[in-house]
Amino acid sequence: MTTPLAAIQSVRLDDENSTLIILDQTLLPNEKVFLHLSTMEDVWEAIYHLKVRGAPAIGIAAAYGAYLGVKASKEEDFDAFAAEFEKVKAYLASARPTAVNLFWALNRMEERLRKEAQKSVKDIKQALKDEAERIREEDEQVCLSIGEHALSLLEPGWGLLTHCNAGTIATAKYGTALAPIYLGEEKGYDFKVYADETRPLLQGARLTAWELQEAGVDVTLICDNMASIVMKEGKVQAVLVGCDRVAANGDTANKIGTSGVAILAKHYGVPFYVCAPLSTVDLTCPSGDDIPIELRKEEEITAAWYEKPMAPENVKAYNPAFDVTDHELITAIITEKGIAYAPFEKSLAELMNK
Ligand code: MRU
């Protein structure tokens, strides 16, 4: 028996509008626990510890976090209220550095705040709640459109490889890189999906394999170092990945290991597709060199998931959470407004203005 995809709502406001409910992604696949976050500190902590993760979901959570952060404000004067909002915004923006959706969503919340400057603070709070809801609702539609565009590039029966988790739980619904897989499944495409386990935090094993299996998709888990052999054996006809930030030239930051997969795909002649909402495109970054890369704790490599540490005590470890895939390795960037091909400076700018 499979769980209908629509049943998983991983980031949403509760009915009383007082808490943000998230599916705790650190506990999957063993436990399905929904957390109720009522303060901006709770939201910051959930983003920082990857309880809510995936670029679009981080943006949605931050938008709700901004609303929760000022909801109880006692200020009645706009300037004082806006100053309080700025502090909340800066605080939430410090949770993680790479996914631009975090900053995009917070900027959008601020734009809404300023647009409503003539209204009472009570009404502005309501508008901020509405804006966060809108960001979440739009993301569903955006992901659906990405899925439709991406599906037009795929053929029934194909083997697909994905890295990390760019699925339903990383977004409002459907996912980005997994959206065409779900849509294809509904149409009987019978894809065979290979999920990289995605060291060190195992988003592929814990989240993608779980999500796809729940939806009844044929998914096979592989270790990251097995991507080459499945491509060599002809099991993979396309790679689909999500991303955290796309620079103006098409360089793309995504989960650590993605660039290696892209290099392999080029070697084996497999198309490499990046699925990205336009909210993930950052034209202020000329190239991938300008994208800040998050460094995380060494213990994620040396000790996490093991009963005992699996590395010598005090060994140095280097743990960048993302890498940048060079635009020359990317076959196409699939957005909600269409598919961008090289030269990406031109095609991305056109889609952003569409
Ligand atoms: O560190 P994470 O798990 O937040 O990294 C997430 C990814 O790299 C995803 O591929 C990306 O955010 C796209 S999610 C639609």
mmCIF file with all atom_site columns, C-alpha atoms in Angstrom, residues 66-261:
data_model
loop_
_atom_site.group_PDB
_atom_site.id
_atom_site.type_symbol
_atom_site.label_atom_id
_atom_site.label_alt_id
_atom_site.label_comp_id
_atom_site.label_asym_id
_atom_site.label_entity_id
_atom_site.label_seq_id
_atom_site.pdbx_PDB_ins_code
_atom_site.Cartn_x
_atom_site.Cartn_y
_atom_site.Cartn_z
_atom_site.occupancy
_atom_site.B_iso_or_equiv
_atom_site.pdbx_formal_charge
_atom_site.auth_seq_id
_atom_site.auth_comp_id
_atom_site.auth_asym_id
_atom_site.auth_atom_id
_atom_site.pdbx_PDB_model_num
ATOM 1   C CA . ALA A 1 66  ? 9.332  35.998 10.000  1.00 0.00 ? 66  ALA A CA 1
ATOM 2   C CA . TYR A 1 67  ? 5.589  36.191 10.596  1.00 0.00 ? 67  TYR A CA 1
ATOM 3   C CA . LEU A 1 68  ? 5.860  34.300 13.892  1.00 0.00 ? 68  LEU A CA 1
ATOM 4   C CA . GLY A 1 69  ? 8.781  36.540 14.908  1.00 0.00 ? 69  GLY A CA 1
ATOM 5   C CA . VAL A 1 70  ? 6.705  39.726 14.770  1.00 0.00 ? 70  VAL A CA 1
ATOM 6   C CA . LYS A 1 71  ? 3.253  38.323 15.445  1.00 0.00 ? 71  LYS A CA 1
ATOM 7   C CA . ALA A 1 72  ? 3.353  39.188 19.149  1.00 0.00 ? 72  ALA A CA 1
ATOM 8   C CA . SER A 1 73  ? 5.040  42.567 18.643  1.00 0.00 ? 73  SER A CA 1
ATOM 9   C CA . LYS A 1 74  ? 3.649  45.318 20.865  1.00 0.00 ? 74  LYS A CA 1
ATOM 10  C CA . GLU A 1 75  ? 4.773  48.085 18.494  1.00 0.00 ? 75  GLU A CA 1
ATOM 11  C CA . GLU A 1 76  ? 1.996  50.165 16.969  1.00 0.00 ? 76  GLU A CA 1
ATOM 12  C CA . ASP A 1 77  ? 4.112  52.617 15.023  1.00 0.00 ? 77  ASP A CA 1
ATOM 13  C CA . PHE A 1 78  ? 5.187  51.427 11.545  1.00 0.00 ? 78  PHE A CA 1
ATOM 14  C CA . ASP A 1 79  ? 8.846  52.463 11.797  1.00 0.00 ? 79  ASP A CA 1
ATOM 15  C CA . ALA A 1 80  ? 9.304  50.742 15.148  1.00 0.00 ? 80  ALA A CA 1
ATOM 16  C CA . PHE A 1 81  ? 7.525  47.639 13.862  1.00 0.00 ? 81  PHE A CA 1
ATOM 17  C CA . ALA A 1 82  ? 9.634  47.617 10.675  1.00 0.00 ? 82  ALA A CA 1
ATOM 18  C CA . ALA A 1 83  ? 12.811 47.896 12.769  1.00 0.00 ? 83  ALA A CA 1
ATOM 19  C CA . GLU A 1 84  ? 11.699 44.886 14.778  1.00 0.00 ? 84  GLU A CA 1
ATOM 20  C CA . PHE A 1 85  ? 10.984 43.006 11.546  1.00 0.00 ? 85  PHE A CA 1
ATOM 21  C CA . GLU A 1 86  ? 14.503 43.809 10.277  1.00 0.00 ? 86  GLU A CA 1
ATOM 22  C CA . LYS A 1 87  ? 16.022 42.172 13.347  1.00 0.00 ? 87  LYS A CA 1
ATOM 23  C CA . VAL A 1 88  ? 13.884 39.073 12.886  1.00 0.00 ? 88  VAL A CA 1
ATOM 24  C CA . LYS A 1 89  ? 14.835 38.957 9.215   1.00 0.00 ? 89  LYS A CA 1
ATOM 25  C CA . ALA A 1 90  ? 18.575 39.234 9.907   1.00 0.00 ? 90  ALA A CA 1
ATOM 26  C CA . TYR A 1 91  ? 18.345 36.562 12.566  1.00 0.00 ? 91  TYR A CA 1
ATOM 27  C CA . LEU A 1 92  ? 16.536 34.055 10.336  1.00 0.00 ? 92  LEU A CA 1
ATOM 28  C CA . ALA A 1 93  ? 18.848 34.839 7.415   1.00 0.00 ? 93  ALA A CA 1
ATOM 29  C CA . SER A 1 94  ? 21.786 33.662 9.537   1.00 0.00 ? 94  SER A CA 1
ATOM 30  C CA . ALA A 1 95  ? 20.488 30.083 9.785   1.00 0.00 ? 95  ALA A CA 1
ATOM 31  C CA . ARG A 1 96  ? 22.157 28.741 6.602   1.00 0.00 ? 96  ARG A CA 1
ATOM 32  C CA . PRO A 1 97  ? 24.162 30.525 3.898   1.00 0.00 ? 97  PRO A CA 1
ATOM 33  C CA . THR A 1 98  ? 23.871 28.669 0.582   1.00 0.00 ? 98  THR A CA 1
ATOM 34  C CA . ALA A 1 99  ? 20.215 28.244 -0.409  1.00 0.00 ? 99  ALA A CA 1
ATOM 35  C CA . VAL A 1 100 ? 19.226 31.611 -1.819  1.00 0.00 ? 100 VAL A CA 1
ATOM 36  C CA . ASN A 1 101 ? 15.543 30.816 -1.291  1.00 0.00 ? 101 ASN A CA 1
ATOM 37  C CA . LEU A 1 102 ? 16.028 31.696 2.376   1.00 0.00 ? 102 LEU A CA 1
ATOM 38  C CA . PHE A 1 103 ? 17.002 35.277 1.493   1.00 0.00 ? 103 PHE A CA 1
ATOM 39  C CA . TRP A 1 104 ? 14.574 35.455 -1.412  1.00 0.00 ? 104 TRP A CA 1
ATOM 40  C CA . ALA A 1 105 ? 11.626 34.573 0.861   1.00 0.00 ? 105 ALA A CA 1
ATOM 41  C CA . LEU A 1 106 ? 12.709 36.977 3.613   1.00 0.00 ? 106 LEU A CA 1
ATOM 42  C CA . ASN A 1 107 ? 13.151 39.791 1.079   1.00 0.00 ? 107 ASN A CA 1
ATOM 43  C CA . ARG A 1 108 ? 9.715  39.091 -0.274  1.00 0.00 ? 108 ARG A CA 1
ATOM 44  C CA . MET A 1 109 ? 8.269  39.307 3.233   1.00 0.00 ? 109 MET A CA 1
ATOM 45  C CA . GLU A 1 110 ? 9.999  42.651 3.717   1.00 0.00 ? 110 GLU A CA 1
ATOM 46  C CA . GLU A 1 111 ? 8.683  43.958 0.398   1.00 0.00 ? 111 GLU A CA 1
ATOM 47  C CA . ARG A 1 112 ? 5.176  43.079 1.525   1.00 0.00 ? 112 ARG A CA 1
ATOM 48  C CA . LEU A 1 113 ? 5.725  44.787 4.861   1.00 0.00 ? 113 LEU A CA 1
ATOM 49  C CA . ARG A 1 114 ? 6.846  47.990 3.124   1.00 0.00 ? 114 ARG A CA 1
ATOM 50  C CA . LYS A 1 115 ? 4.006  47.822 0.617   1.00 0.00 ? 115 LYS A CA 1
ATOM 51  C CA . GLU A 1 116 ? 1.510  47.820 3.496   1.00 0.00 ? 116 GLU A CA 1
ATOM 52  C CA . ALA A 1 117 ? 3.230  50.705 5.335   1.00 0.00 ? 117 ALA A CA 1
ATOM 53  C CA . GLN A 1 118 ? 0.050  52.808 5.369   1.00 0.00 ? 118 GLN A CA 1
ATOM 54  C CA . LYS A 1 119 ? -1.956 50.141 7.186   1.00 0.00 ? 119 LYS A CA 1
ATOM 55  C CA . SER A 1 120 ? -2.231 49.445 10.906  1.00 0.00 ? 120 SER A CA 1
ATOM 56  C CA . VAL A 1 121 ? 0.332  47.098 12.424  1.00 0.00 ? 121 VAL A CA 1
ATOM 57  C CA . LYS A 1 122 ? -2.484 44.609 13.044  1.00 0.00 ? 122 LYS A CA 1
ATOM 58  C CA . ASP A 1 123 ? -3.299 44.574 9.327   1.00 0.00 ? 123 ASP A CA 1
ATOM 59  C CA . ILE A 1 124 ? 0.382  44.358 8.402   1.00 0.00 ? 124 ILE A CA 1
ATOM 60  C CA . LYS A 1 125 ? 0.736  41.257 10.550  1.00 0.00 ? 125 LYS A CA 1
ATOM 61  C CA . GLN A 1 126 ? -2.190 39.714 8.685   1.00 0.00 ? 126 GLN A CA 1
ATOM 62  C CA . ALA A 1 127 ? -0.555 40.665 5.357   1.00 0.00 ? 127 ALA A CA 1
ATOM 63  C CA . LEU A 1 128 ? 2.700  38.999 6.432   1.00 0.00 ? 128 LEU A CA 1
ATOM 64  C CA . LYS A 1 129 ? 0.838  35.827 7.265   1.00 0.00 ? 129 LYS A CA 1
ATOM 65  C CA . ASP A 1 130 ? -0.906 35.971 3.864   1.00 0.00 ? 130 ASP A CA 1
ATOM 66  C CA . GLU A 1 131 ? 2.427  36.485 2.105   1.00 0.00 ? 131 GLU A CA 1
ATOM 67  C CA . ALA A 1 132 ? 3.969  33.444 3.789   1.00 0.00 ? 132 ALA A CA 1
ATOM 68  C CA . GLU A 1 133 ? 0.908  31.400 2.798   1.00 0.00 ? 133 GLU A CA 1
ATOM 69  C CA . ARG A 1 134 ? 1.224  32.700 -0.743  1.00 0.00 ? 134 ARG A CA 1
ATOM 70  C CA . ILE A 1 135 ? 4.891  31.716 -0.925  1.00 0.00 ? 135 ILE A CA 1
ATOM 71  C CA . ARG A 1 136 ? 3.945  28.182 0.099   1.00 0.00 ? 136 ARG A CA 1
ATOM 72  C CA . GLU A 1 137 ? 0.989  27.940 -2.292  1.00 0.00 ? 137 GLU A CA 1
ATOM 73  C CA . GLU A 1 138 ? 2.987  29.320 -5.221  1.00 0.00 ? 138 GLU A CA 1
ATOM 74  C CA . ASP A 1 139 ? 5.732  26.788 -4.589  1.00 0.00 ? 139 ASP A CA 1
ATOM 75  C CA . GLU A 1 140 ? 3.271  23.946 -5.193  1.00 0.00 ? 140 GLU A CA 1
ATOM 76  C CA . GLN A 1 141 ? 2.376  25.354 -8.610  1.00 0.00 ? 141 GLN A CA 1
ATOM 77  C CA . VAL A 1 142 ? 5.998  26.139 -9.419  1.00 0.00 ? 142 VAL A CA 1
ATOM 78  C CA . CYS A 1 143 ? 7.050  22.561 -8.640  1.00 0.00 ? 143 CYS A CA 1
ATOM 79  C CA . LEU A 1 144 ? 4.211  21.177 -10.720 1.00 0.00 ? 144 LEU A CA 1
ATOM 80  C CA . SER A 1 145 ? 5.313  23.278 -13.709 1.00 0.00 ? 145 SER A CA 1
ATOM 81  C CA . ILE A 1 146 ? 8.953  22.241 -13.260 1.00 0.00 ? 146 ILE A CA 1
ATOM 82  C CA . GLY A 1 147 ? 7.753  18.641 -13.234 1.00 0.00 ? 147 GLY A CA 1
ATOM 83  C CA . GLU A 1 148 ? 5.800  19.091 -16.468 1.00 0.00 ? 148 GLU A CA 1
ATOM 84  C CA . HIS A 1 149 ? 8.714  20.754 -18.281 1.00 0.00 ? 149 HIS A CA 1
ATOM 85  C CA . ALA A 1 150 ? 11.160 18.147 -17.032 1.00 0.00 ? 150 ALA A CA 1
ATOM 86  C CA . LEU A 1 151 ? 8.893  15.253 -17.983 1.00 0.00 ? 151 LEU A CA 1
ATOM 87  C CA . SER A 1 152 ? 8.880  16.508 -21.583 1.00 0.00 ? 152 SER A CA 1
ATOM 88  C CA . LEU A 1 153 ? 12.621 15.618 -21.705 1.00 0.00 ? 153 LEU A CA 1
ATOM 89  C CA . LEU A 1 154 ? 12.218 12.070 -20.404 1.00 0.00 ? 154 LEU A CA 1
ATOM 90  C CA . GLU A 1 155 ? 11.007 8.832  -21.964 1.00 0.00 ? 155 GLU A CA 1
ATOM 91  C CA . PRO A 1 156 ? 9.066  5.946  -20.458 1.00 0.00 ? 156 PRO A CA 1
ATOM 92  C CA . GLY A 1 157 ? 11.165 3.173  -19.004 1.00 0.00 ? 157 GLY A CA 1
ATOM 93  C CA . TRP A 1 158 ? 14.248 5.353  -18.466 1.00 0.00 ? 158 TRP A CA 1
ATOM 94  C CA . GLY A 1 159 ? 16.672 4.904  -15.608 1.00 0.00 ? 159 GLY A CA 1
ATOM 95  C CA . LEU A 1 160 ? 17.146 8.159  -13.689 1.00 0.00 ? 160 LEU A CA 1
ATOM 96  C CA . LEU A 1 161 ? 19.757 9.040  -11.130 1.00 0.00 ? 161 LEU A CA 1
ATOM 97  C CA . THR A 1 162 ? 19.273 11.662 -8.450  1.00 0.00 ? 162 THR A CA 1
ATOM 98  C CA . HIS A 1 163 ? 21.463 13.049 -5.669  1.00 0.00 ? 163 HIS A CA 1
ATOM 99  C CA . CYS A 1 164 ? 20.340 14.342 -2.261  1.00 0.00 ? 164 CYS A CA 1
ATOM 100 C CA . ASN A 1 165 ? 16.620 15.003 -1.846  1.00 0.00 ? 165 ASN A CA 1
ATOM 101 C CA . ALA A 1 166 ? 14.778 17.431 -4.078  1.00 0.00 ? 166 ALA A CA 1
ATOM 102 C CA . GLY A 1 167 ? 11.373 15.920 -3.440  1.00 0.00 ? 167 GLY A CA 1
ATOM 103 C CA . THR A 1 168 ? 8.051  16.700 -1.854  1.00 0.00 ? 168 THR A CA 1
ATOM 104 C CA . ILE A 1 169 ? 9.506  17.199 1.610   1.00 0.00 ? 169 ILE A CA 1
ATOM 105 C CA . ALA A 1 170 ? 12.089 19.687 0.305   1.00 0.00 ? 170 ALA A CA 1
ATOM 106 C CA . THR A 1 171 ? 9.319  21.895 -1.103  1.00 0.00 ? 171 THR A CA 1
ATOM 107 C CA . ALA A 1 172 ? 5.652  22.694 -0.530  1.00 0.00 ? 172 ALA A CA 1
ATOM 108 C CA . LYS A 1 173 ? 4.713  19.675 -2.664  1.00 0.00 ? 173 LYS A CA 1
ATOM 109 C CA . TYR A 1 174 ? 5.965  17.515 -5.584  1.00 0.00 ? 174 TYR A CA 1
ATOM 110 C CA . GLY A 1 175 ? 9.601  18.580 -5.270  1.00 0.00 ? 175 GLY A CA 1
ATOM 111 C CA . THR A 1 176 ? 11.755 19.881 -8.085  1.00 0.00 ? 176 THR A CA 1
ATOM 112 C CA . ALA A 1 177 ? 13.944 17.040 -9.382  1.00 0.00 ? 177 ALA A CA 1
ATOM 113 C CA . LEU A 1 178 ? 11.450 14.439 -8.166  1.00 0.00 ? 178 LEU A CA 1
ATOM 114 C CA . ALA A 1 179 ? 8.381  16.214 -9.581  1.00 0.00 ? 179 ALA A CA 1
ATOM 115 C CA . PRO A 1 180 ? 8.754  14.702 -13.101 1.00 0.00 ? 180 PRO A CA 1
ATOM 116 C CA . ILE A 1 181 ? 9.203  11.296 -11.510 1.00 0.00 ? 181 ILE A CA 1
ATOM 117 C CA . TYR A 1 182 ? 5.892  11.607 -9.679  1.00 0.00 ? 182 TYR A CA 1
ATOM 118 C CA . LEU A 1 183 ? 4.129  12.960 -12.755 1.00 0.00 ? 183 LEU A CA 1
ATOM 119 C CA . GLY A 1 184 ? 5.650  10.193 -14.881 1.00 0.00 ? 184 GLY A CA 1
ATOM 120 C CA . GLU A 1 185 ? 4.537  7.606  -12.359 1.00 0.00 ? 185 GLU A CA 1
ATOM 121 C CA . GLU A 1 186 ? 0.930  8.817  -12.711 1.00 0.00 ? 186 GLU A CA 1
ATOM 122 C CA . LYS A 1 187 ? 1.229  8.429  -16.482 1.00 0.00 ? 187 LYS A CA 1
ATOM 123 C CA . GLY A 1 188 ? 2.735  4.929  -16.278 1.00 0.00 ? 188 GLY A CA 1
ATOM 124 C CA . TYR A 1 189 ? 6.278  5.911  -17.348 1.00 0.00 ? 189 TYR A CA 1
ATOM 125 C CA . ASP A 1 190 ? 7.726  3.203  -15.137 1.00 0.00 ? 190 ASP A CA 1
ATOM 126 C CA . PHE A 1 191 ? 10.993 4.993  -14.374 1.00 0.00 ? 191 PHE A CA 1
ATOM 127 C CA . LYS A 1 192 ? 13.759 3.134  -12.562 1.00 0.00 ? 192 LYS A CA 1
ATOM 128 C CA . VAL A 1 193 ? 15.280 5.607  -10.132 1.00 0.00 ? 193 VAL A CA 1
ATOM 129 C CA . TYR A 1 194 ? 18.767 5.336  -8.627  1.00 0.00 ? 194 TYR A CA 1
ATOM 130 C CA . ALA A 1 195 ? 19.111 7.367  -5.428  1.00 0.00 ? 195 ALA A CA 1
ATOM 131 C CA . ASP A 1 196 ? 22.631 8.281  -4.300  1.00 0.00 ? 196 ASP A CA 1
ATOM 132 C CA . GLU A 1 197 ? 22.749 7.843  -0.539  1.00 0.00 ? 197 GLU A CA 1
ATOM 133 C CA . THR A 1 198 ? 24.345 11.324 -0.259  1.00 0.00 ? 198 THR A CA 1
ATOM 134 C CA . ARG A 1 199 ? 26.985 11.299 2.455   1.00 0.00 ? 199 ARG A CA 1
ATOM 135 C CA . PRO A 1 200 ? 27.380 12.607 5.041   1.00 0.00 ? 200 PRO A CA 1
ATOM 136 C CA . LEU A 1 201 ? 23.772 13.342 6.044   1.00 0.00 ? 201 LEU A CA 1
ATOM 137 C CA . LEU A 1 202 ? 22.169 10.633 3.898   1.00 0.00 ? 202 LEU A CA 1
ATOM 138 C CA . GLN A 1 203 ? 19.387 12.722 2.371   1.00 0.00 ? 203 GLN A CA 1
ATOM 139 C CA . GLY A 1 204 ? 19.263 10.241 -0.519  1.00 0.00 ? 204 GLY A CA 1
ATOM 140 C CA . ALA A 1 205 ? 18.979 7.153  1.661   1.00 0.00 ? 205 ALA A CA 1
ATOM 141 C CA . ARG A 1 206 ? 16.805 8.543  4.427   1.00 0.00 ? 206 ARG A CA 1
ATOM 142 C CA . LEU A 1 207 ? 14.593 10.899 2.428   1.00 0.00 ? 207 LEU A CA 1
ATOM 143 C CA . THR A 1 208 ? 14.594 10.266 -1.334  1.00 0.00 ? 208 THR A CA 1
ATOM 144 C CA . ALA A 1 209 ? 14.494 6.476  -1.058  1.00 0.00 ? 209 ALA A CA 1
ATOM 145 C CA . TRP A 1 210 ? 11.769 6.769  1.571   1.00 0.00 ? 210 TRP A CA 1
ATOM 146 C CA . GLU A 1 211 ? 9.709  9.330  -0.340  1.00 0.00 ? 211 GLU A CA 1
ATOM 147 C CA . LEU A 1 212 ? 9.817  7.469  -3.642  1.00 0.00 ? 212 LEU A CA 1
ATOM 148 C CA . GLN A 1 213 ? 9.137  4.107  -2.054  1.00 0.00 ? 213 GLN A CA 1
ATOM 149 C CA . GLU A 1 214 ? 6.129  5.549  -0.207  1.00 0.00 ? 214 GLU A CA 1
ATOM 150 C CA . ALA A 1 215 ? 4.815  6.766  -3.559  1.00 0.00 ? 215 ALA A CA 1
ATOM 151 C CA . GLY A 1 216 ? 5.284  3.361  -5.174  1.00 0.00 ? 216 GLY A CA 1
ATOM 152 C CA . VAL A 1 217 ? 8.156  4.429  -7.463  1.00 0.00 ? 217 VAL A CA 1
ATOM 153 C CA . ASP A 1 218 ? 10.771 1.815  -8.413  1.00 0.00 ? 218 ASP A CA 1
ATOM 154 C CA . VAL A 1 219 ? 13.780 3.146  -6.473  1.00 0.00 ? 219 VAL A CA 1
ATOM 155 C CA . THR A 1 220 ? 17.184 1.573  -5.927  1.00 0.00 ? 220 THR A CA 1
ATOM 156 C CA . LEU A 1 221 ? 19.553 2.972  -3.315  1.00 0.00 ? 221 LEU A CA 1
ATOM 157 C CA . ILE A 1 222 ? 23.240 3.182  -4.173  1.00 0.00 ? 222 ILE A CA 1
ATOM 158 C CA . CYS A 1 223 ? 26.284 4.506  -2.322  1.00 0.00 ? 223 CYS A CA 1
ATOM 159 C CA . ASP A 1 224 ? 27.628 7.745  -3.775  1.00 0.00 ? 224 ASP A CA 1
ATOM 160 C CA . ASN A 1 225 ? 30.670 5.962  -5.171  1.00 0.00 ? 225 ASN A CA 1
ATOM 161 C CA . MET A 1 226 ? 28.452 3.660  -7.252  1.00 0.00 ? 226 MET A CA 1
ATOM 162 C CA . ALA A 1 227 ? 27.117 6.350  -9.584  1.00 0.00 ? 227 ALA A CA 1
ATOM 163 C CA . SER A 1 228 ? 29.877 5.604  -12.062 1.00 0.00 ? 228 SER A CA 1
ATOM 164 C CA . ILE A 1 229 ? 29.144 1.910  -12.360 1.00 0.00 ? 229 ILE A CA 1
ATOM 165 C CA . VAL A 1 230 ? 25.395 2.329  -12.883 1.00 0.00 ? 230 VAL A CA 1
ATOM 166 C CA . MET A 1 231 ? 26.097 4.858  -15.640 1.00 0.00 ? 231 MET A CA 1
ATOM 167 C CA . LYS A 1 232 ? 28.730 2.611  -17.214 1.00 0.00 ? 232 LYS A CA 1
ATOM 168 C CA . GLU A 1 233 ? 26.299 -0.307 -17.148 1.00 0.00 ? 233 GLU A CA 1
ATOM 169 C CA . GLY A 1 234 ? 23.806 1.773  -19.123 1.00 0.00 ? 234 GLY A CA 1
ATOM 170 C CA . LYS A 1 235 ? 21.265 1.849  -16.323 1.00 0.00 ? 235 LYS A CA 1
ATOM 171 C CA . VAL A 1 236 ? 20.930 5.653  -16.311 1.00 0.00 ? 236 VAL A CA 1
ATOM 172 C CA . GLN A 1 237 ? 19.491 7.702  -19.182 1.00 0.00 ? 237 GLN A CA 1
ATOM 173 C CA . ALA A 1 238 ? 19.310 11.026 -17.341 1.00 0.00 ? 238 ALA A CA 1
ATOM 174 C CA . VAL A 1 239 ? 20.448 12.654 -14.101 1.00 0.00 ? 239 VAL A CA 1
ATOM 175 C CA . LEU A 1 240 ? 17.991 14.954 -12.312 1.00 0.00 ? 240 LEU A CA 1
ATOM 176 C CA . VAL A 1 241 ? 19.079 17.096 -9.392  1.00 0.00 ? 241 VAL A CA 1
ATOM 177 C CA . GLY A 1 242 ? 17.725 20.075 -7.490  1.00 0.00 ? 242 GLY A CA 1
ATOM 178 C CA . CYS A 1 243 ? 19.802 23.036 -6.439  1.00 0.00 ? 243 CYS A CA 1
ATOM 179 C CA . ASP A 1 244 ? 20.333 25.686 -3.805  1.00 0.00 ? 244 ASP A CA 1
ATOM 180 C CA . ARG A 1 245 ? 21.548 28.567 -5.909  1.00 0.00 ? 245 ARG A CA 1
ATOM 181 C CA . VAL A 1 246 ? 22.057 29.140 -9.621  1.00 0.00 ? 246 VAL A CA 1
ATOM 182 C CA . ALA A 1 247 ? 24.517 31.876 -10.598 1.00 0.00 ? 247 ALA A CA 1
ATOM 183 C CA . ALA A 1 248 ? 23.917 34.135 -13.601 1.00 0.00 ? 248 ALA A CA 1
ATOM 184 C CA . ASN A 1 249 ? 26.274 32.063 -15.771 1.00 0.00 ? 249 ASN A CA 1
ATOM 185 C CA . GLY A 1 250 ? 24.455 28.807 -14.936 1.00 0.00 ? 250 GLY A CA 1
ATOM 186 C CA . ASP A 1 251 ? 26.943 27.495 -12.364 1.00 0.00 ? 251 ASP A CA 1
ATOM 187 C CA . THR A 1 252 ? 24.875 25.660 -9.795  1.00 0.00 ? 252 THR A CA 1
ATOM 188 C CA . ALA A 1 253 ? 25.373 24.986 -6.093  1.00 0.00 ? 253 ALA A CA 1
ATOM 189 C CA . ASN A 1 254 ? 23.765 21.802 -4.851  1.00 0.00 ? 254 ASN A CA 1
ATOM 190 C CA . LYS A 1 255 ? 24.439 19.125 -2.238  1.00 0.00 ? 255 LYS A CA 1
ATOM 191 C CA . ILE A 1 256 ? 28.066 18.090 -1.923  1.00 0.00 ? 256 ILE A CA 1
ATOM 192 C CA . GLY A 1 257 ? 28.841 15.431 -4.502  1.00 0.00 ? 257 GLY A CA 1
ATOM 193 C CA . THR A 1 258 ? 26.597 16.836 -7.225  1.00 0.00 ? 258 THR A CA 1
ATOM 194 C CA . SER A 1 259 ? 29.501 18.189 -9.280  1.00 0.00 ? 259 SER A CA 1
ATOM 195 C CA . GLY A 1 260 ? 31.136 14.762 -9.257  1.00 0.00 ? 260 GLY A CA 1
ATOM 196 C CA . VAL A 1 261 ? 27.935 13.220 -10.592 1.00 0.00 ? 261 VAL A CA 1
#
